[in-house]
CSV table of C-alpha atoms (C1' of nucleotides) in Angstrom, one decimal:
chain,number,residue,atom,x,y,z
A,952,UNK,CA,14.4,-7.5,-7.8
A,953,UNK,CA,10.8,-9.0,-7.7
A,954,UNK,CA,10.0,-11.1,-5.2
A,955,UNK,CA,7.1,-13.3,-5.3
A,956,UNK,CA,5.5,-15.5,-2.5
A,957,UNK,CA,2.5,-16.9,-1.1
A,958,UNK,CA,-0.1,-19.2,-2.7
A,959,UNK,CA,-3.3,-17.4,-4.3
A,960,UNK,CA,-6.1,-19.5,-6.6
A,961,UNK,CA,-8.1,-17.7,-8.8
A,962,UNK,CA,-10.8,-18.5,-11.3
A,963,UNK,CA,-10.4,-18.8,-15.1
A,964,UNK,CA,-13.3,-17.8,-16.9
A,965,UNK,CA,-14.4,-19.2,-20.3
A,966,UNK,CA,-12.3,-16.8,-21.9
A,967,UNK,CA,-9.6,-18.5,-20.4
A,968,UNK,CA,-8.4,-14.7,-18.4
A,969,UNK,CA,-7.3,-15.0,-15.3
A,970,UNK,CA,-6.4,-12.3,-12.6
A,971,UNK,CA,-3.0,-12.5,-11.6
A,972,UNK,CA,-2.7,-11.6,-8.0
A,973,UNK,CA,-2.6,-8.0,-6.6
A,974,UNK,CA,1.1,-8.8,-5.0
A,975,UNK,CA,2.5,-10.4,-7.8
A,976,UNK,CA,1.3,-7.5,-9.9
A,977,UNK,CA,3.1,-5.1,-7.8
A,978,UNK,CA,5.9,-7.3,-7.4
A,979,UNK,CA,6.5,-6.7,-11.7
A,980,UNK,CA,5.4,-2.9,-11.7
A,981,UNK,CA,7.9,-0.8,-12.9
A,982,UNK,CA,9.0,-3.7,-15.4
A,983,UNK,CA,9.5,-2.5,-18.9
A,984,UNK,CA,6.6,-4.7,-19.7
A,985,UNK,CA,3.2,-4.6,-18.5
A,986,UNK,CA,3.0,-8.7,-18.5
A,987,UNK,CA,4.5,-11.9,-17.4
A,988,UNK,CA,6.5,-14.3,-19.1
A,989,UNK,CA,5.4,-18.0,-18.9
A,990,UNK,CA,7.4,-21.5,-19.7
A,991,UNK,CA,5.8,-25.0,-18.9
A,992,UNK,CA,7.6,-26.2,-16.6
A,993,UNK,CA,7.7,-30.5,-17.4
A,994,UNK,CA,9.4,-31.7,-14.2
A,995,UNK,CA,6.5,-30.9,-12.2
A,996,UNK,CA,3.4,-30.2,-14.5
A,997,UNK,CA,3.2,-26.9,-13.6
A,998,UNK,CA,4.3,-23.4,-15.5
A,999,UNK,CA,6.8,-21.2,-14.2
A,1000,UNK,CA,6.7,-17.8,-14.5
A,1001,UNK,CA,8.8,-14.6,-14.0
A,1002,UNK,CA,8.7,-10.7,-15.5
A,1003,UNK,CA,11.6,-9.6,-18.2
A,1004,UNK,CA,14.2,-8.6,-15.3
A,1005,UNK,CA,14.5,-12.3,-13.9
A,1006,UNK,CA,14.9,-13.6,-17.6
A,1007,UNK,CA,17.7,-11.1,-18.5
A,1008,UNK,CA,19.4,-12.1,-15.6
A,1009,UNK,CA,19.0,-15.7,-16.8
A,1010,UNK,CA,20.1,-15.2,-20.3
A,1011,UNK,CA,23.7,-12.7,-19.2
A,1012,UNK,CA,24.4,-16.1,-16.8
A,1013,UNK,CA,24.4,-18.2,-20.2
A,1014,UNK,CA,27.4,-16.2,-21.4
A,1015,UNK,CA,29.0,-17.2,-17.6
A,1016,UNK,CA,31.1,-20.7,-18.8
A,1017,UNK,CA,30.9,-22.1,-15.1
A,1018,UNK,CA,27.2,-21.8,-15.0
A,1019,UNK,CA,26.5,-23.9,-17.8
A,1020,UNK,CA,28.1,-26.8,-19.1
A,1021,UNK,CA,26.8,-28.0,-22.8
A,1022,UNK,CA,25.0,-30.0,-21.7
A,1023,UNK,CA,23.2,-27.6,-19.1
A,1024,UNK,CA,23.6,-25.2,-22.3
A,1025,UNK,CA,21.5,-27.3,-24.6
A,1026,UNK,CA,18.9,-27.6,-21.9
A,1027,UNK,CA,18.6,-23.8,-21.2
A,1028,UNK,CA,18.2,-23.2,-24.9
A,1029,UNK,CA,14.9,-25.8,-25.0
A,1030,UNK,CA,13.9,-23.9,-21.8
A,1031,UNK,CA,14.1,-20.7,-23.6
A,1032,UNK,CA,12.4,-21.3,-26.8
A,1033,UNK,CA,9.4,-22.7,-25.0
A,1034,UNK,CA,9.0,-18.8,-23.0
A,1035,UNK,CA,6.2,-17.1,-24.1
A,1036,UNK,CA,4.6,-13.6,-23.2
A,1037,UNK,CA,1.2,-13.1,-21.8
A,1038,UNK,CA,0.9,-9.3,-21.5
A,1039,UNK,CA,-1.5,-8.8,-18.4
A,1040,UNK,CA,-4.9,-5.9,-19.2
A,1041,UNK,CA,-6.0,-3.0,-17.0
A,1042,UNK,CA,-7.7,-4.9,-14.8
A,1043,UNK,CA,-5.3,-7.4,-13.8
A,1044,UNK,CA,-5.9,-10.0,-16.0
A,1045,UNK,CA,-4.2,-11.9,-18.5
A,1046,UNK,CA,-5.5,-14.7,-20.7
A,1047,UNK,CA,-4.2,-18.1,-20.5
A,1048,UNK,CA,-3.4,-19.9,-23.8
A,1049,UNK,CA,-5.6,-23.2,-24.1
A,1050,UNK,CA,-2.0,-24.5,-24.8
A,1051,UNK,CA,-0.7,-24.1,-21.4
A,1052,UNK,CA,-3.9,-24.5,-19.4
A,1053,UNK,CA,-4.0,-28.2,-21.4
A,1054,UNK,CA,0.0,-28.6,-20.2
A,1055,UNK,CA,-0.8,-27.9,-16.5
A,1056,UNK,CA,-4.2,-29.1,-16.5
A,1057,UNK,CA,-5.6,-26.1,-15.9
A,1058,UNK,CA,-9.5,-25.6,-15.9
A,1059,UNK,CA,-11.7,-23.6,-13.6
A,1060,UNK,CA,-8.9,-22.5,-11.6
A,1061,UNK,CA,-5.6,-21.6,-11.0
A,1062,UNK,CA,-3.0,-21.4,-8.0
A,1063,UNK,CA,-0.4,-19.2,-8.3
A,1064,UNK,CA,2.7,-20.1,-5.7
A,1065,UNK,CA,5.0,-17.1,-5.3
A,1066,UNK,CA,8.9,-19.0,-4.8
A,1067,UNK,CA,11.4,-16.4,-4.9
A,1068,UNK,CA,12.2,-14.6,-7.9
A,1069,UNK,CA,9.9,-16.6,-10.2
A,1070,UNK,CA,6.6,-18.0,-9.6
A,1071,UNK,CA,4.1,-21.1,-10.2
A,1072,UNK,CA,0.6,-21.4,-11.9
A,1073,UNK,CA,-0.9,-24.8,-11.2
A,1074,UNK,CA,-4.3,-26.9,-11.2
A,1075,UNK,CA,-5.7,-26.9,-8.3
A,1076,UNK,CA,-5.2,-30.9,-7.6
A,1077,UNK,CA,-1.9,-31.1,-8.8
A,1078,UNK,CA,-0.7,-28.9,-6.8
A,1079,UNK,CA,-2.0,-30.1,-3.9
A,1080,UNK,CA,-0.5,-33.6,-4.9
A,1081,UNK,CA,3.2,-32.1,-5.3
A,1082,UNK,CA,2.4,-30.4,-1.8
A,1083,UNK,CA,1.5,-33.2,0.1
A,1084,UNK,CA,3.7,-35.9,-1.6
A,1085,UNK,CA,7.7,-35.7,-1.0
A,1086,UNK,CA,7.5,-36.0,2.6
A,1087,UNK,CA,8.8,-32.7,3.2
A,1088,UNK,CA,8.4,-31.9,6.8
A,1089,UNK,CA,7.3,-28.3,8.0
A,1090,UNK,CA,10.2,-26.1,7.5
A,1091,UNK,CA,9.6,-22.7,8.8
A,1092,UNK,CA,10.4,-19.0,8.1
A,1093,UNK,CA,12.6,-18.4,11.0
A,1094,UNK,CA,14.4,-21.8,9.9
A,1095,UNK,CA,15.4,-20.7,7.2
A,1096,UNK,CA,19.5,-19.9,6.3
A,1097,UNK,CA,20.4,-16.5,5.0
A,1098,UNK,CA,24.3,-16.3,3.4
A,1099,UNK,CA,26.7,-15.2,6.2
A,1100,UNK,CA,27.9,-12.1,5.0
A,1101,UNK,CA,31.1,-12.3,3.4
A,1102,UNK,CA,33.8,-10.3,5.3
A,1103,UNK,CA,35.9,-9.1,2.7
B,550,UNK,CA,18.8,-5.7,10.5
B,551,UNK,CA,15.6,-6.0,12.4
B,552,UNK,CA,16.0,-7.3,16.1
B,553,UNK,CA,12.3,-8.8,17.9
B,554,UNK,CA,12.6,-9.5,21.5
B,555,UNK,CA,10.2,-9.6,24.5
B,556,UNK,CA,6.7,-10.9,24.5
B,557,UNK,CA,3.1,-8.6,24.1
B,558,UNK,CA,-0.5,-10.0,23.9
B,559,UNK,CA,-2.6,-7.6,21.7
B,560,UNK,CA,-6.5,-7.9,21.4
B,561,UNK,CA,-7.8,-9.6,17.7
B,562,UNK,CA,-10.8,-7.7,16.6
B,563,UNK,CA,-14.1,-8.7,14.7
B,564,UNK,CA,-12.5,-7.5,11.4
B,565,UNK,CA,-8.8,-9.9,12.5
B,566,UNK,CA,-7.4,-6.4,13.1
B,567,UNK,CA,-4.1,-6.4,15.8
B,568,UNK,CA,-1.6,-4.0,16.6
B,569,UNK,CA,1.9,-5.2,16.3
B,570,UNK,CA,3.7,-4.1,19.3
B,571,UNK,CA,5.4,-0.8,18.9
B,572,UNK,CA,8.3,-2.4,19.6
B,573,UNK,CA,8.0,-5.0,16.9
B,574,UNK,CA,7.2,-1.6,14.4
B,575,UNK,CA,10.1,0.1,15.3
B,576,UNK,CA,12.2,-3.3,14.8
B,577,UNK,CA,10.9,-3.1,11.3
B,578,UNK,CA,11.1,0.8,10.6
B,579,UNK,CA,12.8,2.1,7.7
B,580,UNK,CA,12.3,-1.5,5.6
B,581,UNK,CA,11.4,-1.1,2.4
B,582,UNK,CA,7.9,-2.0,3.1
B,583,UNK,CA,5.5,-1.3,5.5
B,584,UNK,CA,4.6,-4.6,6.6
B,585,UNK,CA,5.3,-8.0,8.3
B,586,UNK,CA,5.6,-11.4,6.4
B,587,UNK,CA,4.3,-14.1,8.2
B,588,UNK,CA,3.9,-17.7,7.9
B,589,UNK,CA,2.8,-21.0,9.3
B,590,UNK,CA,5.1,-23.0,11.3
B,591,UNK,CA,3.8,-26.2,11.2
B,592,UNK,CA,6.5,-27.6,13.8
B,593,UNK,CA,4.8,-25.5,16.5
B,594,UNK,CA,1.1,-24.5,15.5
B,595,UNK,CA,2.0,-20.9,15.4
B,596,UNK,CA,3.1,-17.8,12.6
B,597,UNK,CA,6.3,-17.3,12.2
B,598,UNK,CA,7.1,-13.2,11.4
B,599,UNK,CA,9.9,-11.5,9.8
B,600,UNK,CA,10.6,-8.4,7.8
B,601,UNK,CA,11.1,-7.9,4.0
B,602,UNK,CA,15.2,-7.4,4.6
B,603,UNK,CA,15.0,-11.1,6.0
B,604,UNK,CA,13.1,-12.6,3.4
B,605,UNK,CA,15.2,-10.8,0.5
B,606,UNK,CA,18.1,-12.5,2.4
B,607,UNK,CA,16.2,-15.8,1.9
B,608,UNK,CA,15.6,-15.6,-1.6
B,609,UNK,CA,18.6,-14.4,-3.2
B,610,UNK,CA,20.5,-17.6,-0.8
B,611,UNK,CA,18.1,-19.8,-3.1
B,612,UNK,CA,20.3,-18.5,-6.1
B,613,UNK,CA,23.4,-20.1,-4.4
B,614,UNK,CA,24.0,-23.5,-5.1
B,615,UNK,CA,25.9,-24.1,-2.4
B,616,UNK,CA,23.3,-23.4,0.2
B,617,UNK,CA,20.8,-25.0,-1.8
B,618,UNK,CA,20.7,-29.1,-2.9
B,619,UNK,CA,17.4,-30.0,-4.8
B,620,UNK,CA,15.6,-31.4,-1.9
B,621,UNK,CA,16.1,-28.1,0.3
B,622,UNK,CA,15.3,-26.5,-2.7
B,623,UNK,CA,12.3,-28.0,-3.0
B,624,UNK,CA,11.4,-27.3,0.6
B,625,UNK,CA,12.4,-23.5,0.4
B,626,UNK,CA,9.6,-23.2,-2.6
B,627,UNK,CA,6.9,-25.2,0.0
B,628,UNK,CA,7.7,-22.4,2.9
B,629,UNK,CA,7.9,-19.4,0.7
B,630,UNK,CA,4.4,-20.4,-1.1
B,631,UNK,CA,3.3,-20.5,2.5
B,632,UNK,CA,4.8,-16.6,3.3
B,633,UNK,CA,2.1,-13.8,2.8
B,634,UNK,CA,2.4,-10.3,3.0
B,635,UNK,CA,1.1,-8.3,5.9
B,636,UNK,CA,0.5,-4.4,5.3
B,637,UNK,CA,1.0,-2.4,8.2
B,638,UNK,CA,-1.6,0.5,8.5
B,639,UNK,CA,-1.0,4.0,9.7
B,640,UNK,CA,-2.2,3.0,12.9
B,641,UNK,CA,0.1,-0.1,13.8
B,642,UNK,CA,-2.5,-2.9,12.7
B,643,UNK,CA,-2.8,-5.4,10.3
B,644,UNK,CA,-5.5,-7.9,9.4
B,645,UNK,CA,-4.6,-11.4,10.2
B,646,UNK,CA,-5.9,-13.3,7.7
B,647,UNK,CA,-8.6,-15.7,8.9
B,648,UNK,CA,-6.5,-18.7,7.4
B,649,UNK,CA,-4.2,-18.1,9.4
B,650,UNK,CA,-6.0,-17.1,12.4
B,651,UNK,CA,-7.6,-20.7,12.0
B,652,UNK,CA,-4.0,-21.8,11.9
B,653,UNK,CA,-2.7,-20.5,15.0
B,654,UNK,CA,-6.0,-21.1,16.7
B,655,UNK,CA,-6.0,-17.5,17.3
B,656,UNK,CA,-9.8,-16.1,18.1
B,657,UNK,CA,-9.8,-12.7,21.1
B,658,UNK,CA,-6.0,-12.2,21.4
B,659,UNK,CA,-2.4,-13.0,19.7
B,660,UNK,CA,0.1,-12.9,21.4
B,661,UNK,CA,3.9,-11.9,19.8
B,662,UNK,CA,7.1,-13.4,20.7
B,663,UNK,CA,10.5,-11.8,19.8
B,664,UNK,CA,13.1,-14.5,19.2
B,665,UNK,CA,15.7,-12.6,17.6
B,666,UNK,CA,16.2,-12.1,13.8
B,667,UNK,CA,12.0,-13.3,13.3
B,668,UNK,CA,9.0,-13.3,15.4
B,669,UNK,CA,6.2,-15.6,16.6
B,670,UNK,CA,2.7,-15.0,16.7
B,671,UNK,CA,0.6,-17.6,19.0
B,672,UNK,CA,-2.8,-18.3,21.0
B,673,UNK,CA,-2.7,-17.3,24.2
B,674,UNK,CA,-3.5,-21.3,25.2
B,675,UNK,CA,-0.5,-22.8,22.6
B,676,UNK,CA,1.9,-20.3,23.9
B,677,UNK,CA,1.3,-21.2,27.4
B,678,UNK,CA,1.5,-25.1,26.6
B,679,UNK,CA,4.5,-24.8,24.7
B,680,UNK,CA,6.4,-22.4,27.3
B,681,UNK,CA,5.5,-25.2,30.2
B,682,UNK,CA,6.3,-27.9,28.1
B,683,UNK,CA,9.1,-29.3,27.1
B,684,UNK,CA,10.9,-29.0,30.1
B,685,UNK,CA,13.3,-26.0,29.2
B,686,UNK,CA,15.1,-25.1,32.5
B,687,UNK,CA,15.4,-21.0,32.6
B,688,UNK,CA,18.2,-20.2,30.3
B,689,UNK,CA,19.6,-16.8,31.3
B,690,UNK,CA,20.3,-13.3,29.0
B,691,UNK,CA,23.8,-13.9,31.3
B,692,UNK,CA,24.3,-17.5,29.9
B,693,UNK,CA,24.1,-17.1,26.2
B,694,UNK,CA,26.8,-17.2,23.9
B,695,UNK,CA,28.3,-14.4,20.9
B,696,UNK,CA,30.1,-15.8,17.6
B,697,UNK,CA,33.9,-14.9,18.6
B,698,UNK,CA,34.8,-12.0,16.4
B,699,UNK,CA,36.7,-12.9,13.1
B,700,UNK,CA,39.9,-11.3,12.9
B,701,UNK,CA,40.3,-10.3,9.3
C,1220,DT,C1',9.4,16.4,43.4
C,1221,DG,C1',4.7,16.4,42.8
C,1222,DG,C1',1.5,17.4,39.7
C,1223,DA,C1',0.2,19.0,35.3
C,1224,DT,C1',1.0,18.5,30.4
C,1225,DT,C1',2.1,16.1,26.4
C,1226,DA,C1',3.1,12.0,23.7
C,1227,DT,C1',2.4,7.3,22.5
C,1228,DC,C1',-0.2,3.2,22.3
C,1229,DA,C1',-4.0,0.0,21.7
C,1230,DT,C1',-8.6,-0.2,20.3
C,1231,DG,C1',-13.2,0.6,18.0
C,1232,DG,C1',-16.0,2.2,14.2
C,1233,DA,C1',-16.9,4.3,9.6
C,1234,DA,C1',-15.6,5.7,5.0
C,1235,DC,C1',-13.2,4.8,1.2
C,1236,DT,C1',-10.4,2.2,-2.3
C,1237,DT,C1',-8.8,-2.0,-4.6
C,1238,DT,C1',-9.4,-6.5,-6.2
C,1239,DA,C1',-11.5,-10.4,-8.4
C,1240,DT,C1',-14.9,-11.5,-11.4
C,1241,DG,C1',-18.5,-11.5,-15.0
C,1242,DG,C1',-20.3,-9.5,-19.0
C,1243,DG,C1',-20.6,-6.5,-23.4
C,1244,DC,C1',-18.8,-4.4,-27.7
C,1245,DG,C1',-15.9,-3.4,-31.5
C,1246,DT,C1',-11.9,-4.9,-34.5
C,1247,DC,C1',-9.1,-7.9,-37.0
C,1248,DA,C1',-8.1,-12.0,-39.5
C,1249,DA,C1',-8.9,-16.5,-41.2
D,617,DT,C1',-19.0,-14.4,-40.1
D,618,DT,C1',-17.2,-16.6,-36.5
D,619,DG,C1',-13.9,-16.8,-33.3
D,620,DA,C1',-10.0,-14.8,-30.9
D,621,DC,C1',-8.6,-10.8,-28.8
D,622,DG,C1',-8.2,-6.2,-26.8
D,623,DC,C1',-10.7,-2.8,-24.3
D,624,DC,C1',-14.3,-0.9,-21.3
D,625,DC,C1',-17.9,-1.1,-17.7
D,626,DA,C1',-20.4,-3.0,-13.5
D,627,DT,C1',-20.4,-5.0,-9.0
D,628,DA,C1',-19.8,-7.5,-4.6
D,629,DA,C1',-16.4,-8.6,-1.4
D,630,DA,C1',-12.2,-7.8,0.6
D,631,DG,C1',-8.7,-4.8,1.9
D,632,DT,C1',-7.1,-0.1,3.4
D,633,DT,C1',-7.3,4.5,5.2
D,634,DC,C1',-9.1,7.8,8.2
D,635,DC,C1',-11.0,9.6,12.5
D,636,DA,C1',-12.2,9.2,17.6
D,637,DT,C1',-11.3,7.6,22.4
D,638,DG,C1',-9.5,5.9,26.6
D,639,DA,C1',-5.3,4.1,28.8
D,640,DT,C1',-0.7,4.2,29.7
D,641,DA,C1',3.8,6.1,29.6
D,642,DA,C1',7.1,10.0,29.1
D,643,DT,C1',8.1,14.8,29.7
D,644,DC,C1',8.2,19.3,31.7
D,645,DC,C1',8.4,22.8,35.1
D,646,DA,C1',7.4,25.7,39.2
DNA sequence: TGGATTATCATGGAACTTTATGGGCGTCAA
DNA sequence: TTGACGCCCATAAAGTTCCATGATAATCCA
């Protein structure tokens, strides 16, 4: 499974490319697809993104009734049909539709937050906003929970 | 999975460089990945340290809604945005980033702390302050407990 | 068992590779 | 033809590998 983390800002030049990071690259290599998939993301401004794996994943759990109630359902499918596909070039980059760099605000940069098995593209200042607001103290690596292991 | 124990002061070079303490490597041998994932514990002013087993641990947890309510969800994106990937050369040495060096307050030497399942990476000064401090009486290896064994 | 030999480790420097970034050039479609 | 787009090249900075050395620790053996 790809697993992205870490924060990395990058600049988007006036073609609107930008170089998705080194890690994250390698994080998706091996993927059928040599590119990303992108959604906006409204709850927080930002876009999400993940490669084809995480979203096949996503789409077998709509088929799983205790996931997804119809309401959940109805949600997913907006989710969904919002998804597009930004294939990423030999060197790295792939070009940001004006569309999405409008949604998130997006101009002469862009910070990419790795959060698991998807990952963030932000502006620069909102995400330092969401960062900052939410009084979330410092948690820490070695804080965090794993699952116990289930004796079976 | 990975055990870190003991504590070793390595020097920091011009370039960031620092061996990770054989001891630490051999902890981590056999991963998937040749590397350490570290980040800032804010709590402390140090780097927290773990292996790529650990944090795969981490993030598939994220997909259980049990472990996971909104607000700790939200928190677990902050710290994993924080994580970053640390390659470990053929020699034992990584680069410590000079964010994070900055961090930790880390300039001539860093000094590593086991403390179980994840390690610690501190100045020499903030690891003496916090060791002092505090007023920790001397636990004992003797003293500490084991979960009782489940009989299944 | 004392001393010689062999690993392993931490450290320094140099060479090499990758990454992020900017620009150019042709193609296709409106 | 004027963008939008894909593709290729150039380059500086950063990251990574390679080689050398002294110090310490482990091993061997007569």
């Amino acid at each position: 499974m790809a697993a992205f983390f870490g924060t990395y800002t990058n600049k988007v030049d006036k073609k609107g490319r930008v170089s998705v990071p080194a890690r994250f690259r390698a994080a998706i290599a091996g993927s059928a697809y040599p590119g990303v998939l992108l959604a906006p993301n409204e709850e927080v401004g930002a876009i999400d993104g993940s490669d084809f794996e995480r979203l096949n994943q996503v789409i077998e759990g709509l088929d799983d009734p205790e996931l997804y109630d119809d309401e959940a359902m109805a949600q997913a499918h907006e989710t969904l049909a919002m998804v597009q596909e930004f294939p990423v070039d030999g060197d790295g980059r792939m070009v940001l539709s004006q569309e999405f760099r409008d949604f998130a605000g997006i101009t002469e940069e862009a910070v990419f937050t790795g959060i698991g098995s998807t990952f963030q593209i932000w502006s620069p200042d909102r995400r330092n906003d969401h960062r900052t607001s939410g009084g979330r103290t410092g948690s820490s690596l070695a804080s965090m929970r794993v699952p116990r292991r289930k004796d079976v």
